[in-house]
PDB file of C-alpha atoms in Angstrom:
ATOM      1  CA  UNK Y   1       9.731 -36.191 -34.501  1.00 61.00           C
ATOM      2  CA  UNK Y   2      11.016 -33.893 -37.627  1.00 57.00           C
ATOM      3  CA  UNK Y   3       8.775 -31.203 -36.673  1.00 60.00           C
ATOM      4  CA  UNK Y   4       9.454 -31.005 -33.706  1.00 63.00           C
ATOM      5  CA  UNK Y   5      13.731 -31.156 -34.030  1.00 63.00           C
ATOM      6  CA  UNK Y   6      13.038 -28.035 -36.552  1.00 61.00           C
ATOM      7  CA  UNK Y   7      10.471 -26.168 -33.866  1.00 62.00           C
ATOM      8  CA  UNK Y   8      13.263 -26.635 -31.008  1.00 65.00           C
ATOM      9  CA  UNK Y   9      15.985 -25.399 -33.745  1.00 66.00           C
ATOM     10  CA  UNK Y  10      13.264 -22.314 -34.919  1.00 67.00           C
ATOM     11  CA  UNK Y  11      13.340 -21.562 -31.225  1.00 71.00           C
ATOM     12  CA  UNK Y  12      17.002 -21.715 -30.493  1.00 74.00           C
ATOM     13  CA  UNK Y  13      17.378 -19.344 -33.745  1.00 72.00           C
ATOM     14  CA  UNK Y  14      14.921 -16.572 -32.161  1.00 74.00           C
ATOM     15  CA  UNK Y  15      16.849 -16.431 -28.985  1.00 78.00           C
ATOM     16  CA  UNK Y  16      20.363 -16.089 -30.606  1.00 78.00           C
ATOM     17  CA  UNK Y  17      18.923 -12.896 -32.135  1.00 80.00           C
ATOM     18  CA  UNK Y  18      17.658 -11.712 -28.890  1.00 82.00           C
ATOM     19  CA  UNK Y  19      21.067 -10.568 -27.367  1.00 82.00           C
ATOM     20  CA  UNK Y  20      21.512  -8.195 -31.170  1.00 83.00           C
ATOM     21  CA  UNK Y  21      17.955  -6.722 -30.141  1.00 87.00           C
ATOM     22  CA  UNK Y  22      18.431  -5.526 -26.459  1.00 87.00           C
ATOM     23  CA  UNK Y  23      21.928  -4.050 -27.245  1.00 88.00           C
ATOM     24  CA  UNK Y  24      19.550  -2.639 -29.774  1.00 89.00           C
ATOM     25  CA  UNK Y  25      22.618  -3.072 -32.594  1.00 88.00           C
ATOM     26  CA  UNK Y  26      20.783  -2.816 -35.713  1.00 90.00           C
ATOM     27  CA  UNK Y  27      23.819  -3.676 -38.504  1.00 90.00           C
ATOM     28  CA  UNK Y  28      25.219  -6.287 -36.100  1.00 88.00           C
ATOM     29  CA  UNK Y  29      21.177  -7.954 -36.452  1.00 86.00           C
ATOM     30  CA  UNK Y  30      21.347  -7.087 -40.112  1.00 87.00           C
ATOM     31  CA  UNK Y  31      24.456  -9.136 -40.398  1.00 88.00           C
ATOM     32  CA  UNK Y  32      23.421 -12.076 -38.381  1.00 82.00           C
ATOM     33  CA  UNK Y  33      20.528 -12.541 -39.840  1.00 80.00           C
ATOM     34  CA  UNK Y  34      21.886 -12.374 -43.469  1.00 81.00           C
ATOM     35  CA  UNK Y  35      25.063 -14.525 -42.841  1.00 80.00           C
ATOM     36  CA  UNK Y  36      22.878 -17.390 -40.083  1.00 73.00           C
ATOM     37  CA  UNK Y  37      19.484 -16.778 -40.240  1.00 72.00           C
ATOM     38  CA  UNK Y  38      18.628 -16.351 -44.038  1.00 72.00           C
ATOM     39  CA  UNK Y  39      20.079 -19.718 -45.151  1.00 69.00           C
ATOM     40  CA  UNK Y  40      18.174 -21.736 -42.957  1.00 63.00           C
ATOM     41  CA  UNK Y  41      14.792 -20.485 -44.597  1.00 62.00           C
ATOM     42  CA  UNK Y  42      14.891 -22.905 -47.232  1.00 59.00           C
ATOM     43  CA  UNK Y  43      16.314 -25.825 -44.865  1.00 58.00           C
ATOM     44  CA  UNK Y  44      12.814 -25.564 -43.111  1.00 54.00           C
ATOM     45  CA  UNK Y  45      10.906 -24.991 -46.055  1.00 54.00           C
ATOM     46  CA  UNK Y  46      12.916 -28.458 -47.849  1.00 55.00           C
ATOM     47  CA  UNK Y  47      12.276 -30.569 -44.264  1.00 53.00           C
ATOM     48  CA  UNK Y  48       8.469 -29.468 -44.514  1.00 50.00           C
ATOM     49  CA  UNK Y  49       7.880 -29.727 -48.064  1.00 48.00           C
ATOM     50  CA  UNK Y  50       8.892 -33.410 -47.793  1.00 56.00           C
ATOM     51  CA  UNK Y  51       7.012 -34.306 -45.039  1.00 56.00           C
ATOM     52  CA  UNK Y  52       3.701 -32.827 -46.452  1.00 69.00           C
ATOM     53  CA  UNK Y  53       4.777 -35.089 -49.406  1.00 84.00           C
ATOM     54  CA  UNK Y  54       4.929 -37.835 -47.782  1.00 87.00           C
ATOM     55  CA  UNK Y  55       1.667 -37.354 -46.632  1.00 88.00           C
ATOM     56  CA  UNK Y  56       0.100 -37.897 -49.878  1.00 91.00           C
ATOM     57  CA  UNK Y  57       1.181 -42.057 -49.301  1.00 93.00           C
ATOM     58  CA  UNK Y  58      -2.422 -43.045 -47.735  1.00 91.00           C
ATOM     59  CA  UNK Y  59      -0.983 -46.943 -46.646  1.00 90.00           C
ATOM     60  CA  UNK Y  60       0.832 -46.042 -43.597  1.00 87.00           C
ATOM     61  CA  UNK Y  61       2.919 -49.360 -44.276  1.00 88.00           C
ATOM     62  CA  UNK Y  62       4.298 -47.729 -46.785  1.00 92.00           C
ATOM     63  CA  UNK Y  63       4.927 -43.964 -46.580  1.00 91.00           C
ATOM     64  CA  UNK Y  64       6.660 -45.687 -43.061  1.00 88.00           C
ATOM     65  CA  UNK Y  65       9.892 -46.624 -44.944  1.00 91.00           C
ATOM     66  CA  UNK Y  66      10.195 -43.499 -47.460  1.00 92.00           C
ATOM     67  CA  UNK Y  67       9.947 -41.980 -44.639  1.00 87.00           C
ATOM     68  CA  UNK Y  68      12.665 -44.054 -42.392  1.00 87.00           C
ATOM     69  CA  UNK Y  69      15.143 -44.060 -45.338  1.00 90.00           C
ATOM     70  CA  UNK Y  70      14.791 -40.367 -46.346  1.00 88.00           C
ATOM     71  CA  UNK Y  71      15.547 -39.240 -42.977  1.00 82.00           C
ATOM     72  CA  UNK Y  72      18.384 -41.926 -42.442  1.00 85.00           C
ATOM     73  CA  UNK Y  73      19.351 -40.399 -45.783  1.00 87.00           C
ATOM     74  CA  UNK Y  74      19.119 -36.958 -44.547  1.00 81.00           C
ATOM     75  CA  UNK Y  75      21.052 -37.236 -41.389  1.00 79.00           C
ATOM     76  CA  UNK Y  76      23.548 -38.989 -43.815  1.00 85.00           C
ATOM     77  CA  UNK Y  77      24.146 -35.430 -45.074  1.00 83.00           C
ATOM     78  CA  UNK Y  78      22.680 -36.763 -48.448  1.00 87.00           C
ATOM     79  CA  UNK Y  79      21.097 -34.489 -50.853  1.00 88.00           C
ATOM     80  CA  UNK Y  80      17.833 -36.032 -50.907  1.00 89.00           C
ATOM     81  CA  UNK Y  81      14.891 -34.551 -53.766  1.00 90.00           C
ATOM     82  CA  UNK Y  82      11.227 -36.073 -52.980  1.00 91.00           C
ATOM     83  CA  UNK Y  83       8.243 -35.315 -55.851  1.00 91.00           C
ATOM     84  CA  UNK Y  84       4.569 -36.711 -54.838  1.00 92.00           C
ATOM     85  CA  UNK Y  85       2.569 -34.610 -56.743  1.00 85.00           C
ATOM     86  CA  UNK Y  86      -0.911 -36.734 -55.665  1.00 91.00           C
ATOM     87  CA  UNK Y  87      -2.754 -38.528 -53.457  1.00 92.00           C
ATOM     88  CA  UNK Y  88      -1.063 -42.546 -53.732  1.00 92.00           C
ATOM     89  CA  UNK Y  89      -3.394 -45.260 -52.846  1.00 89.00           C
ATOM     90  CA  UNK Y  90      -1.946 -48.780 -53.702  1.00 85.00           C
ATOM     91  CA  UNK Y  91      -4.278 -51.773 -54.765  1.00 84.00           C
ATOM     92  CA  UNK Y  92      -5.330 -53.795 -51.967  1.00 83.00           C
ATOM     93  CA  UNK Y  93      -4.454 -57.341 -53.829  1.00 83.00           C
ATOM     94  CA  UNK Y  94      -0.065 -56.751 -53.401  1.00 88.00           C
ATOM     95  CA  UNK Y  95       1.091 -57.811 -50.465  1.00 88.00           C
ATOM     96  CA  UNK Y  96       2.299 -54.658 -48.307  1.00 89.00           C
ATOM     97  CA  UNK Y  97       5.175 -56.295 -46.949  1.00 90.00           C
ATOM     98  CA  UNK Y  98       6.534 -57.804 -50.253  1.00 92.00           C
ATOM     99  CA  UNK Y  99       6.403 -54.210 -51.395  1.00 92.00           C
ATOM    100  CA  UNK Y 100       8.038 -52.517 -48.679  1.00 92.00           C
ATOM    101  CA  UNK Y 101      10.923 -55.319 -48.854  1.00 92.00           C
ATOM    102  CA  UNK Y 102      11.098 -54.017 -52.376  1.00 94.00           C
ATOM    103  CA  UNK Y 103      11.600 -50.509 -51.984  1.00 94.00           C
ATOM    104  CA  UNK Y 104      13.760 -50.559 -49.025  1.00 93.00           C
ATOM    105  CA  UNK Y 105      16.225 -52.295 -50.912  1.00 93.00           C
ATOM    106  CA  UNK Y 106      16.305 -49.947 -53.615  1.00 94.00           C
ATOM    107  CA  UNK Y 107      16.722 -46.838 -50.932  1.00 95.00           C
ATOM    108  CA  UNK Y 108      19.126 -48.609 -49.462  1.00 93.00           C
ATOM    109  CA  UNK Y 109      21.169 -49.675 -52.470  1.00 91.00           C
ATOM    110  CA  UNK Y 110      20.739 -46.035 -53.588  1.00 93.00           C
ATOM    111  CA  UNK Y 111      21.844 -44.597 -50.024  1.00 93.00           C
ATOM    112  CA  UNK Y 112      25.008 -46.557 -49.560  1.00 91.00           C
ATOM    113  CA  UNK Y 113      26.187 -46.042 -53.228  1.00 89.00           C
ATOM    114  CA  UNK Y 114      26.038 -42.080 -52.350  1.00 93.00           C
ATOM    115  CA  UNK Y 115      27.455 -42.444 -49.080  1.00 90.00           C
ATOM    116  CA  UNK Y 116      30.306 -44.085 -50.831  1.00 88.00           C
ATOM    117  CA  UNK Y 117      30.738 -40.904 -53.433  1.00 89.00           C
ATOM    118  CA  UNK Y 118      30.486 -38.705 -50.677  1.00 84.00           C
ATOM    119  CA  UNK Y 119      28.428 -36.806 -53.373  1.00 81.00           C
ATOM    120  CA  UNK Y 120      25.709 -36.919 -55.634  1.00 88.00           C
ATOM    121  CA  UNK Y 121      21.782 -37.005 -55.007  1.00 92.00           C
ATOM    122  CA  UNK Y 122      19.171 -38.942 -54.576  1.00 94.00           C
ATOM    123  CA  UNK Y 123      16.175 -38.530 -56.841  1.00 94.00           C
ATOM    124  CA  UNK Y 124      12.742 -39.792 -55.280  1.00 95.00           C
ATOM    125  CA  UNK Y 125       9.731 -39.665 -57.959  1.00 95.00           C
ATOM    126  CA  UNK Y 126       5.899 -41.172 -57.149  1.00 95.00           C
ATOM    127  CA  UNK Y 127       3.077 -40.863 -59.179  1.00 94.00           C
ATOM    128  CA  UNK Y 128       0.510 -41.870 -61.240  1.00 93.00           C
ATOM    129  CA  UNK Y 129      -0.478 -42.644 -64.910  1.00 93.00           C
ATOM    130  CA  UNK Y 130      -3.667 -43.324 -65.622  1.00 90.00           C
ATOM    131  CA  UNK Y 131      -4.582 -46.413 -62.839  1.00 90.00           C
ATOM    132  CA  UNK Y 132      -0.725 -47.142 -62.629  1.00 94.00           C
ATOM    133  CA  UNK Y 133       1.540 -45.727 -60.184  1.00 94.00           C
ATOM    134  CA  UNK Y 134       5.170 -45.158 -61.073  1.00 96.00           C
ATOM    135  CA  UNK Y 135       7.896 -44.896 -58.851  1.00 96.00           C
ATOM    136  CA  UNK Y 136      11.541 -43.422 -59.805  1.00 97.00           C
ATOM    137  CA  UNK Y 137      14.521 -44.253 -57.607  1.00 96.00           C
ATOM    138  CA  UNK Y 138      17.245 -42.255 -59.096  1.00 96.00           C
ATOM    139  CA  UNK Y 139      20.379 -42.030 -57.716  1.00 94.00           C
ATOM    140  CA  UNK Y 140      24.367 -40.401 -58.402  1.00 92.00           C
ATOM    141  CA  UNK Y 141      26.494 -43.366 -59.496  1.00 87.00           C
ATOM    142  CA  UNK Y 142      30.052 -44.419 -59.784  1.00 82.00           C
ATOM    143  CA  UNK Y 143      31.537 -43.721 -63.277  1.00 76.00           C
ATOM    144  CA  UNK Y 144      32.516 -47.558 -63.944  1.00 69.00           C
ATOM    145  CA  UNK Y 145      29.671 -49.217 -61.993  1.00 65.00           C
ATOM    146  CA  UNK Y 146      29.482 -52.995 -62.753  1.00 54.00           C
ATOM    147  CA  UNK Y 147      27.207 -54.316 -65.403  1.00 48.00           C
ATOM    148  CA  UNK Y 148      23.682 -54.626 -64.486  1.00 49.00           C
ATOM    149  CA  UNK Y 149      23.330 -58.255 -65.268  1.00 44.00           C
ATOM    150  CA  UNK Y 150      26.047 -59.018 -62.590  1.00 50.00           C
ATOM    151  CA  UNK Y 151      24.510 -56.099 -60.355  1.00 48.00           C
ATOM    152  CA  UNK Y 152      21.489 -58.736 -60.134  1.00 50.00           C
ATOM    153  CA  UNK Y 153      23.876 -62.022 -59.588  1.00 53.00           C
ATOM    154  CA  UNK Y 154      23.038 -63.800 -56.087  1.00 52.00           C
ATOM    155  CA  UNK Y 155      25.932 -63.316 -53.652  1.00 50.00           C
ATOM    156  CA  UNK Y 156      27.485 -60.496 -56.027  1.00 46.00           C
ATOM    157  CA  UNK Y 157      28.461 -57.223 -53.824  1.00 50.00           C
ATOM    158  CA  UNK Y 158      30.398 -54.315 -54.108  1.00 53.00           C
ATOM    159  CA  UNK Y 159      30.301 -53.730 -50.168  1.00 55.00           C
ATOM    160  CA  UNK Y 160      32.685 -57.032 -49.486  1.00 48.00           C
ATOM    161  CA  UNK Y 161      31.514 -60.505 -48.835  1.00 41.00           C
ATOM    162  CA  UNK Y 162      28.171 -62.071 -47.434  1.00 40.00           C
ATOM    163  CA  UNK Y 163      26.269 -59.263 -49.103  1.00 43.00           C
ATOM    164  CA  UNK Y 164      24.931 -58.766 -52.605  1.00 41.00           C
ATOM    165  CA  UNK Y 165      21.078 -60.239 -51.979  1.00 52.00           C
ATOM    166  CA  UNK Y 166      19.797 -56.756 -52.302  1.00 69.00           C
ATOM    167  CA  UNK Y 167      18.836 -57.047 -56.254  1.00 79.00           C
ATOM    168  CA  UNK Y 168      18.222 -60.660 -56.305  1.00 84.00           C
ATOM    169  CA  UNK Y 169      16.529 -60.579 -53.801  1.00 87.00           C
ATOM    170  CA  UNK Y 170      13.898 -58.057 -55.085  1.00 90.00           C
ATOM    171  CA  UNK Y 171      13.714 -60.182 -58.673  1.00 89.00           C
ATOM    172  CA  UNK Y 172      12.506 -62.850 -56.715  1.00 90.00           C
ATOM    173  CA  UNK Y 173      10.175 -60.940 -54.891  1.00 91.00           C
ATOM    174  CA  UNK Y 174       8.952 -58.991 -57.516  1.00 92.00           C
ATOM    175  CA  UNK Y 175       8.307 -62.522 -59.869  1.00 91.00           C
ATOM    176  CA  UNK Y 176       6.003 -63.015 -57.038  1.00 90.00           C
ATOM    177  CA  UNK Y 177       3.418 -60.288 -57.918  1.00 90.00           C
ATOM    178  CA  UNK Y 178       2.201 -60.280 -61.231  1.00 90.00           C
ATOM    179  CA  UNK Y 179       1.357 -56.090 -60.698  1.00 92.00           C
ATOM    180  CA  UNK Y 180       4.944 -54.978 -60.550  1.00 94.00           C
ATOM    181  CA  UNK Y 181       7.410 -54.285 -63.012  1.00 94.00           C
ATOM    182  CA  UNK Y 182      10.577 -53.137 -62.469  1.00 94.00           C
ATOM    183  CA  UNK Y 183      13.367 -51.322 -64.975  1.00 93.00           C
ATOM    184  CA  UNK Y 184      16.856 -50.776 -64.007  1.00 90.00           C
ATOM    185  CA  UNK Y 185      19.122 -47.940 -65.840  1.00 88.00           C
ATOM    186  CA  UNK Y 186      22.529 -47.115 -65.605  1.00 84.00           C
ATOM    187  CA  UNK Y 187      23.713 -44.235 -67.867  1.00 84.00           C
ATOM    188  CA  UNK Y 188      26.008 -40.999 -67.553  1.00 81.00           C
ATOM    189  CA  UNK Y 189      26.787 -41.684 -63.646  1.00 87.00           C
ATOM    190  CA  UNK Y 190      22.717 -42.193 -63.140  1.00 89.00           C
ATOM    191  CA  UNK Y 191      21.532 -45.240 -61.492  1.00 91.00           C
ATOM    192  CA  UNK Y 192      17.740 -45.727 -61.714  1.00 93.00           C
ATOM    193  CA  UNK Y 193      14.877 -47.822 -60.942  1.00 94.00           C
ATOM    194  CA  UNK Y 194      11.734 -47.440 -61.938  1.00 96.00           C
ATOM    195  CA  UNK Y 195       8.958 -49.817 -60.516  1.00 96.00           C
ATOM    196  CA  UNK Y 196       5.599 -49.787 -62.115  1.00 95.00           C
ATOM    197  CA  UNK Y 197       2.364 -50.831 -59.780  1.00 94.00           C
ATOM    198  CA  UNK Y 198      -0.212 -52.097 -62.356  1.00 93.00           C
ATOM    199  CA  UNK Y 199      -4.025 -50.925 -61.647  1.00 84.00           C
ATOM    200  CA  UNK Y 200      -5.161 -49.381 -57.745  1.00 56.00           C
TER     201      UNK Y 200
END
């Protein structure tokens, strides 16, 4: 569906330039293509670059919601950065679902604290060290976020009431497989967590 939004806008680009070429007006070309067409070079090159990334997730499970948050993210206006420098193949013994639970409430967490700057990035990292795969969620944060121990309180929210499972709820989850570990930072107006997936 990305590709093919950025081969409609590619063709919709070509044809605005077509009206510059058969008035045959050269500097007026030069112009629009400096001033419009030049910026958009790297758009396409970003939008592709992290969709062959994504690629390198074999479990389709799984490179299905980085890929639904990124692009929620995206069309957020967010300032996303994706790094997958290698193939990723999970072990077969965790529990797909468990982990995808997990790390959509991390991208989420990490999505609606930007959206509430209305600035900042968000920092997506995957690989892997030695028969461990790391992941880094790293994200912009509030100067005087709340501590992390009452971050990870049941029923505690910064979004108003009847929310606040998202960290619980993925310490419970993640006390259910003994191949995860998770670490939780919060320095300098960073936010980061970095889940480790022991052996695969």
């Amino acid at each position: 569906h990305e590709i093919r939004k950025l081969q409609h806008d590619y063709i919709n680009i070509l044809t605005s330039m077509e009206t510059y070429i058969a008035a045959d007006d050269l500097p007026a070309l030069k112009t629009y293509y400096h001033e419009h067409i030049q910026p958009t070079r790297s758009l396409f090159a970003k939008n592709f670059s992290r969709l062959d990334d994504l690629q390198k997730i074999e479990d389709n499970a799984i490179r299905s919601i980085f890929t639904t948050k990124l692009l929620l993210a995206q069309e957020k206006g967010l300032d996303v950065q994706l790094e997958i420098n290698e193939t990723i193949q999970l072990p077969a013994a965790i529990d797909p679902i468990l982990l995808i639970r997990i790390i959509g409430i991390l991208l989420d967490n990490a999505i609606e604290e930007l959206e509430t700057l209305s600035a900042g990035k968000l920092a997506v990292v995957l690989f892997k060290v030695h028969a461990d795969t790391l992941l880094i969620i790293q994200n912009t944060a509030r100067a005087t976020i709340e501590p992390l121990h009452q971050l990870r309180k049941p029923g505690f929210s910064t979004k108003g009431s009847e929310r606040g499972l998202g960290l619980s709820t993925v310490d419970e989850l993640i006390a259910q497989i003994p191949e995860l570990l998770l670490e939780t930072t919060s320095t300098h107006q960073q936010f980061a967590q970095k889940l480790t997936i022991l052996g695969g």
